Coordinates of C-alpha atoms and ligand atoms in Angstrom, one line a residue:
M1 CA 87.0 164.3 115.6
T2 CA 85.6 165.3 112.2
L3 CA 84.0 162.4 110.2
R4 CA 85.1 162.7 106.5
V5 CA 82.1 161.9 104.2
G6 CA 81.6 161.2 100.6
V7 CA 78.1 161.8 98.9
I8 CA 77.0 159.6 96.0
G9 CA 74.2 161.2 94.0
T10 CA 73.8 165.0 94.1
G11 CA 70.1 165.3 93.0
M12 CA 67.3 166.6 95.2
I13 CA 67.9 164.9 98.4
G14 CA 71.8 164.6 97.9
Q15 CA 71.9 168.5 97.7
D16 CA 69.7 168.7 100.9
H17 CA 72.0 166.4 102.8
I18 CA 75.1 168.1 101.6
R19 CA 73.6 171.4 102.9
R20 CA 72.9 169.8 106.4
L21 CA 76.2 168.0 106.6
T22 CA 78.1 171.3 105.5
Q23 CA 76.0 174.2 107.2
V24 CA 74.0 172.6 110.1
L25 CA 75.7 169.8 111.8
S26 CA 79.0 169.7 113.5
G27 CA 81.6 166.9 113.6
V28 CA 81.3 166.1 109.9
R29 CA 82.9 167.4 106.6
V30 CA 81.9 166.5 103.1
V31 CA 85.2 165.6 101.3
G32 CA 84.0 164.1 98.2
V33 CA 80.9 163.9 95.9
T34 CA 80.0 162.0 92.6
D35 CA 77.1 161.9 90.3
I36 CA 76.4 160.4 86.9
D37 CA 76.2 163.9 85.9
R38 CA 79.6 165.4 86.7
A39 CA 78.4 169.0 86.2
R40 CA 75.7 168.5 88.8
A41 CA 78.2 166.9 91.3
T42 CA 80.5 169.9 90.6
A43 CA 77.8 172.3 91.2
A44 CA 76.9 170.6 94.5
A45 CA 80.4 170.1 95.8
P46 CA 81.2 172.2 99.0
E47 CA 84.3 174.2 99.0
G48 CA 87.4 171.8 99.2
A49 CA 85.5 168.7 98.3
E50 CA 86.8 166.5 95.5
V51 CA 84.5 165.5 92.7
F52 CA 85.0 161.8 92.0
D53 CA 84.5 160.2 88.4
S54 CA 82.6 157.3 89.9
P55 CA 81.0 155.8 93.1
Q56 CA 83.8 153.2 93.3
A57 CA 86.5 155.8 93.2
L58 CA 84.8 157.8 96.0
I59 CA 84.2 154.7 98.2
R60 CA 87.7 153.4 97.8
S61 CA 89.4 156.8 98.4
D62 CA 91.5 157.0 101.6
S63 CA 90.2 160.5 102.1
V64 CA 86.6 159.2 102.6
Q65 CA 85.8 157.6 105.9
A66 CA 82.0 157.1 105.5
V67 CA 79.6 157.2 102.6
V68 CA 76.2 158.7 102.0
I69 CA 74.2 157.1 99.1
C70 CA 71.6 159.5 97.5
S71 CA 71.5 157.9 94.0
W72 CA 68.3 156.2 92.8
G73 CA 67.1 152.9 94.2
P74 CA 68.4 150.5 91.4
A75 CA 71.9 151.8 91.9
H76 CA 72.0 151.3 95.7
E77 CA 72.8 147.5 95.8
E78 CA 76.2 147.8 93.9
Q79 CA 77.3 151.0 96.0
L80 CA 76.3 149.3 99.3
L81 CA 78.3 146.2 98.4
E82 CA 81.3 148.3 97.5
C83 CA 81.0 150.2 100.9
I84 CA 80.8 146.9 102.8
A85 CA 83.8 145.4 100.9
A86 CA 85.7 148.7 101.7
R87 CA 84.5 148.2 105.4
K88 CA 83.1 151.8 105.6
P89 CA 79.9 152.9 107.3
V90 CA 77.3 154.0 104.9
F91 CA 74.1 155.9 105.2
C92 CA 71.7 154.7 102.3
E93 CA 68.6 156.7 101.3
K94 CA 65.5 154.6 101.0
P95 CA 64.7 152.3 99.4
L96 CA 67.6 150.0 100.6
V97 CA 67.4 148.2 97.3
T98 CA 64.6 147.3 94.8
S99 CA 64.3 143.5 95.2
E100 CA 64.3 140.8 97.6
A101 CA 67.4 139.1 96.0
A102 CA 69.4 142.3 96.2
A103 CA 68.5 142.8 99.9
L104 CA 69.6 139.3 100.7
R105 CA 72.9 139.9 99.0
V106 CA 73.5 143.2 101.1
M107 CA 72.5 141.4 104.3
E108 CA 74.9 138.4 103.5
A109 CA 77.8 140.8 102.9
E110 CA 77.2 142.7 106.0
E111 CA 76.7 139.5 108.1
A112 CA 80.0 138.2 106.7
H113 CA 81.7 141.5 107.8
G114 CA 80.5 140.7 111.3
H115 CA 78.9 143.9 112.4
R116 CA 76.6 146.6 111.1
L117 CA 77.8 149.1 108.6
V118 CA 74.5 150.1 107.0
Q119 CA 71.9 152.7 108.2
V120 CA 68.8 153.2 106.0
G121 CA 67.3 156.6 105.5
F122 CA 63.9 155.9 107.3
M123 CA 63.8 159.4 108.8
R124 CA 60.4 159.3 110.4
R125 CA 62.0 157.1 113.1
F126 CA 64.0 160.3 114.2
D127 CA 61.0 162.7 114.1
A128 CA 60.2 164.0 117.6
D129 CA 56.3 163.4 117.1
Y130 CA 56.7 159.9 115.9
R131 CA 59.1 159.2 118.9
R132 CA 56.5 160.6 121.3
L133 CA 53.8 158.5 119.6
K134 CA 55.9 155.4 120.0
A135 CA 56.7 156.3 123.7
V136 CA 53.0 156.4 124.4
I137 CA 52.2 153.0 122.7
D138 CA 55.3 151.5 124.4
G139 CA 54.4 152.9 127.7
G140 CA 51.3 150.5 127.6
S141 CA 48.8 152.8 129.2
L142 CA 46.4 152.5 126.2
G143 CA 46.7 148.8 126.1
A144 CA 47.7 146.7 122.9
P145 CA 47.7 148.6 119.6
L146 CA 45.0 147.2 117.3
L147 CA 44.9 149.4 114.3
Y148 CA 47.2 152.0 112.8
H149 CA 45.8 154.5 110.2
S150 CA 48.6 156.0 108.1
V151 CA 48.1 158.8 105.6
H152 CA 50.9 159.7 103.1
R153 CA 50.1 162.5 100.8
N154 CA 52.5 164.3 98.3
A155 CA 51.6 167.6 96.7
S156 CA 52.9 166.1 93.4
V157 CA 55.7 164.1 91.8
P158 CA 57.7 165.2 88.8
E159 CA 56.0 164.1 85.6
G160 CA 57.7 161.3 83.6
L161 CA 60.0 160.4 86.5
Y162 CA 57.9 157.8 88.1
T163 CA 56.0 154.7 86.8
S164 CA 52.7 153.6 87.9
D165 CA 54.3 151.3 90.5
M166 CA 56.1 154.2 92.3
P167 CA 53.4 154.7 95.1
L168 CA 53.9 151.0 96.1
N169 CA 57.5 150.4 95.4
D170 CA 59.0 153.8 96.5
T171 CA 56.5 155.6 98.7
L172 CA 55.0 152.7 100.7
V173 CA 58.4 151.7 102.2
H174 CA 58.1 154.7 104.7
D175 CA 54.7 153.6 105.9
A176 CA 55.7 150.0 106.1
D177 CA 58.7 150.9 108.2
I178 CA 57.1 153.3 110.6
S179 CA 54.2 150.8 111.1
R180 CA 56.7 147.9 112.0
W181 CA 58.7 150.2 114.3
L182 CA 55.7 151.8 116.1
L183 CA 53.8 148.6 116.6
D184 CA 57.0 146.5 117.2
D185 CA 55.6 143.9 114.8
E186 CA 56.4 142.3 111.5
I187 CA 54.2 142.6 108.5
T188 CA 53.0 139.1 107.3
G189 CA 50.6 140.1 104.4
V190 CA 49.6 142.9 102.0
E191 CA 46.3 143.7 100.3
V192 CA 45.9 146.6 97.9
R193 CA 42.7 148.4 96.8
V194 CA 42.7 151.0 94.0
P195 CA 39.8 153.5 93.9
R196 CA 38.9 155.7 91.0
R197 CA 42.1 157.3 89.6
S198 CA 42.8 160.8 90.4
T199 CA 42.7 163.0 87.2
R200 CA 45.7 165.0 88.8
G201 CA 47.6 161.6 88.9
K202 CA 48.8 161.6 85.3
D203 CA 49.4 158.1 84.3
L204 CA 50.0 156.9 87.9
R205 CA 47.9 154.4 89.8
D206 CA 47.1 157.1 92.4
P207 CA 45.6 157.0 95.0
V208 CA 46.0 153.5 96.6
V209 CA 44.8 152.1 99.8
V210 CA 47.1 149.5 101.3
L211 CA 46.0 147.1 104.2
L212 CA 49.1 145.7 106.0
H213 CA 48.5 142.5 108.2
T214 CA 51.0 142.0 111.1
A215 CA 52.2 139.0 113.0
S216 CA 50.3 140.0 116.0
G217 CA 47.0 140.4 114.3
A218 CA 47.0 144.2 114.2
L219 CA 46.0 145.9 110.9
V220 CA 47.5 149.0 109.2
D221 CA 45.6 150.9 106.6
V222 CA 47.6 153.3 104.4
E223 CA 46.3 155.9 102.0
I224 CA 48.9 156.9 99.4
S225 CA 48.2 159.9 97.3
V226 CA 51.1 161.3 95.3
N227 CA 49.4 164.2 93.5
I228 CA 47.0 165.6 96.1
G229 CA 48.0 169.2 95.1
Y230 CA 47.5 171.0 98.4
G231 CA 50.7 170.0 100.1
Y232 CA 52.8 167.3 101.8
D233 CA 50.4 165.9 104.6
I234 CA 51.5 163.0 106.8
R235 CA 49.1 161.7 109.4
G236 CA 49.1 158.7 111.7
E237 CA 46.7 157.6 114.5
V238 CA 47.0 154.2 116.5
S239 CA 43.9 152.7 118.0
C240 CA 44.5 150.7 121.0
E241 CA 42.5 148.6 123.4
G242 CA 42.0 151.5 125.7
G243 CA 42.5 154.7 123.7
V244 CA 43.8 156.4 120.7
A245 CA 47.1 158.2 120.1
S246 CA 47.7 160.5 117.1
L247 CA 50.5 162.4 115.6
P248 CA 49.8 166.2 116.0
N249 CA 49.3 168.4 113.0
R250 CA 52.6 170.3 112.7
P251 CA 52.5 173.5 114.6
A252 CA 52.2 176.6 112.3
T253 CA 51.0 180.1 112.7
V254 CA 47.2 180.4 112.7
V255 CA 46.1 182.9 110.0
S256 CA 42.7 184.4 110.3
D257 CA 41.4 186.7 107.5
R258 CA 38.3 187.0 105.2
H259 CA 39.0 183.5 103.8
G260 CA 38.6 181.9 107.3
I261 CA 41.1 180.5 109.9
R262 CA 43.8 178.4 108.4
Q263 CA 47.5 177.1 109.0
A264 CA 50.2 176.4 106.4
I265 CA 50.9 172.9 105.1
P266 CA 54.4 171.8 104.4
A267 CA 55.2 172.0 100.8
D268 CA 57.2 168.7 100.8
W269 CA 59.3 166.2 102.8
R270 CA 62.2 168.5 103.2
E271 CA 60.1 171.1 105.1
R272 CA 58.0 168.5 107.2
F273 CA 60.9 166.4 108.2
I274 CA 63.7 168.9 108.3
D275 CA 64.4 168.3 112.0
A276 CA 64.1 164.6 111.6
Y277 CA 66.7 164.5 108.8
D278 CA 69.1 166.6 111.0
Q279 CA 68.6 164.2 113.9
E280 CA 69.1 161.0 111.8
F281 CA 72.4 162.3 110.7
R282 CA 73.4 163.5 114.1
E283 CA 73.0 159.9 115.3
W284 CA 74.7 158.5 112.1
I285 CA 77.7 160.6 112.5
V286 CA 78.3 159.4 116.1
A287 CA 78.0 155.7 115.0
A288 CA 79.8 156.1 111.8
G289 CA 82.7 157.8 113.7
Q290 CA 82.9 154.5 115.6
G291 CA 83.1 152.5 112.5
T292 CA 79.5 151.1 112.8
A293 CA 75.8 151.9 112.3
T294 CA 72.7 152.2 114.5
G295 CA 69.1 153.2 113.6
P296 CA 67.2 151.4 110.7
S297 CA 69.0 148.5 109.4
T298 CA 69.6 146.3 106.4
W299 CA 67.0 144.1 108.1
D300 CA 64.6 146.9 108.0
G301 CA 65.3 147.8 104.6
Y302 CA 64.8 144.2 103.6
A303 CA 61.5 144.1 105.4
A304 CA 60.3 147.2 103.6
T305 CA 61.3 145.7 100.2
L306 CA 59.3 142.6 100.8
V307 CA 56.3 144.6 101.7
A308 CA 56.6 146.7 98.5
D309 CA 57.1 143.5 96.5
A310 CA 54.0 141.9 98.0
A311 CA 52.0 145.2 97.4
L312 CA 52.9 145.0 93.6
R313 CA 51.8 141.4 93.6
A314 CA 48.5 142.3 95.5
V315 CA 47.7 145.1 93.1
E316 CA 47.7 142.5 90.3
S317 CA 46.1 139.6 92.1
G318 CA 43.5 141.5 94.0
R319 CA 44.3 139.1 96.9
L320 CA 46.1 139.0 100.2
E321 CA 49.8 138.4 99.3
P322 CA 51.9 136.9 102.0
V323 CA 55.2 138.4 103.1
R324 CA 57.7 135.7 104.1
M325 CA 60.9 136.9 105.8
R326 CA 64.1 134.8 106.3
A327 CA 65.3 134.1 109.9
K328 CA 66.6 137.3 111.4
P329 CA 70.4 137.2 111.7
A330 CA 71.8 137.9 115.2
L331 CA 73.4 141.0 113.9
Y332 CA 70.1 142.8 113.7
G333 CA 68.9 142.0 117.2
E334 CA 66.3 139.7 118.7
P335 CA 63.3 138.6 116.5
I336 CA 60.1 140.4 117.5
A337 CA 58.2 138.1 120.0
V338 CA 54.6 137.7 119.2
A339 CA 52.2 136.5 121.8
A340 CA 50.3 133.4 120.8
Ligands
NAP1 P1 67.2 162.6 92.1 O1 66.9 164.1 92.3 O2 66.9 162.0 90.9 O3 68.7 162.5 92.5 C1 69.4 161.3 92.3 C2 70.8 161.6 91.7 O4 71.6 160.5 91.7 C3 70.8 162.1 90.4 O5 71.6 163.2 90.1 C4 71.1 160.9 89.4 O6 71.7 161.2 88.2 C5 72.2 160.4 90.4 N1 72.5 159.0 90.2 C6 71.7 158.0 89.7 N2 72.3 156.8 89.6 C7 73.6 157.0 90.0 C8 74.8 156.3 90.1 N3 74.8 154.9 89.8 N4 75.9 156.9 90.5 C9 75.9 158.2 90.9 N5 74.9 159.1 90.6 C10 73.6 158.5 90.3 O7 66.5 161.8 93.2 P2 66.2 162.3 94.8 O8 64.8 162.6 94.9 O9 67.3 163.0 95.3 O10 66.2 160.7 95.4 C11 67.4 160.0 95.6 C12 67.2 158.9 96.6 O11 66.7 159.4 97.8 C13 66.1 157.8 96.1 O12 66.5 156.6 96.5 C14 64.8 158.3 96.8 O13 63.9 157.3 97.0 C15 65.4 158.9 98.2 N6 64.6 159.9 98.8 C16 64.3 159.7 100.0 C17 63.5 160.7 100.7 C18 63.2 160.5 102.1 O14 62.2 161.1 102.6 N7 64.0 159.8 102.9 C19 63.1 161.8 100.0 C20 63.4 161.9 98.7 C21 64.1 161.0 98.0 P3 70.6 161.2 87.0 O15 69.5 162.2 87.4 O16 71.5 161.7 85.8 O17 70.1 159.9 86.9

C-alpha cells in the first residue's frame, strides 16, 4: 500500500524530504504541499501533488493520510494539534515546539487520543554510527557510561535568520536528545558557559559550552559552534568505567597532495545525515501506514524543549538550572529506572 503524505513547509528541509519521499523511498507518495509562500510550495510540489492554501486544509483533506511538518518551530504546535484532532500520523521536524506549555498541550492531546501519532525528527537516532555506539554502551562490556562528549559544529547559519538564542533553543535539542537516548538517562540540570565570542559568529552567542547533568549522575559536555567555517562536524565520545567508545569520522576518500593528507568534511546536515534521514522516514512510513508512530516521541520532544529552556535560563543566571519533567504518561513507555 502507498502512504499518501502532505508536506507543510517547503523550505530547505521540506524540499529535501520531498526529494527523498518522491525519488528515494518506496511505499509513499507526496500528494499535497503547502507553505506560507505559495509560489515556493508550487515550485516544490512533485508532479500530481495538490498545492493547499493552508496547513489546516492540507491536514483535513481526505487525500492526505499522514503529514510531514517542516515549517519553523513556532508554527509546529498548532499544526500538530490539527493533525492529532484529525487522527493522522505526523512526522514533525525538530524542535517539537518552542515552549514547555506547548509541549504539554501536544502531549495531552495525544494522550487523549489514546495512542501515539507523533514522531519527532531527531534523525541521529537512525544514523548507523550512532546506533553502533549505542549497541556498544548497551552491551555493557565497557561498564557504566560516566561522561559523554558531544561536538556540534555548523559551517555557518544564514545571516539574519537566527537570534542569539539559536544555538541553545534550536541546535542543542539534537545533543540533548542523543545524550538521553545513548545513555538511557534523563537530564536533570543544565549549565552553560560562554567563551570569547567568535568574530565569525555575527551577532550570535557563539560558541557555547553546555554541561548536562543526568539522573544517574553522568555528565555530558556539548560544544556548539554554529559558524565554524570549515564544514559540518559532528563528534561524540562516551567514557565508561572500563573503556571509551567514539563515533568514527565519516569515511571519505583520502587525498594526498602537496598540501598534505586530508579527507573531505560534510558541507552540512543534509550530507552528513543523508542515510539517517532516509532510514527515519523508512521507519515512519511503516508506522504511519498502520496509523501510529514509533521512534522519537512527543515525550522526547518535550524533554529536549525543557533542556533548551533550562539552557536559556542558565546562560542568564550563570548557574546550574534544574530540569523538572512531569510524570511520564504510559503512552511513552516505562520511566527510565535510575539506580540509587
Ligand atoms: P526554512 O528553510 O525557513 O523553511 C521553513 C518553511 O516553512 C519556509 O518556507 C517558511 O515560510 C514555511 N513556514 C513557516 N511557517 C509556516 C506555516 N505556519 N505554515 C506553512 N509554512 C510555513 O527552514 P528549514 O531549515 O527548512 O527548517 C524547517 C524546520 O526543520 C525547523 O523546525 C528546523 O529546526 C528543522 N530542521 C531540522 C533539521 C534536522 O537536522 N533534523 C535540519 C534543518 C532544519 P517563510 O520562509 O515564508 O516563513
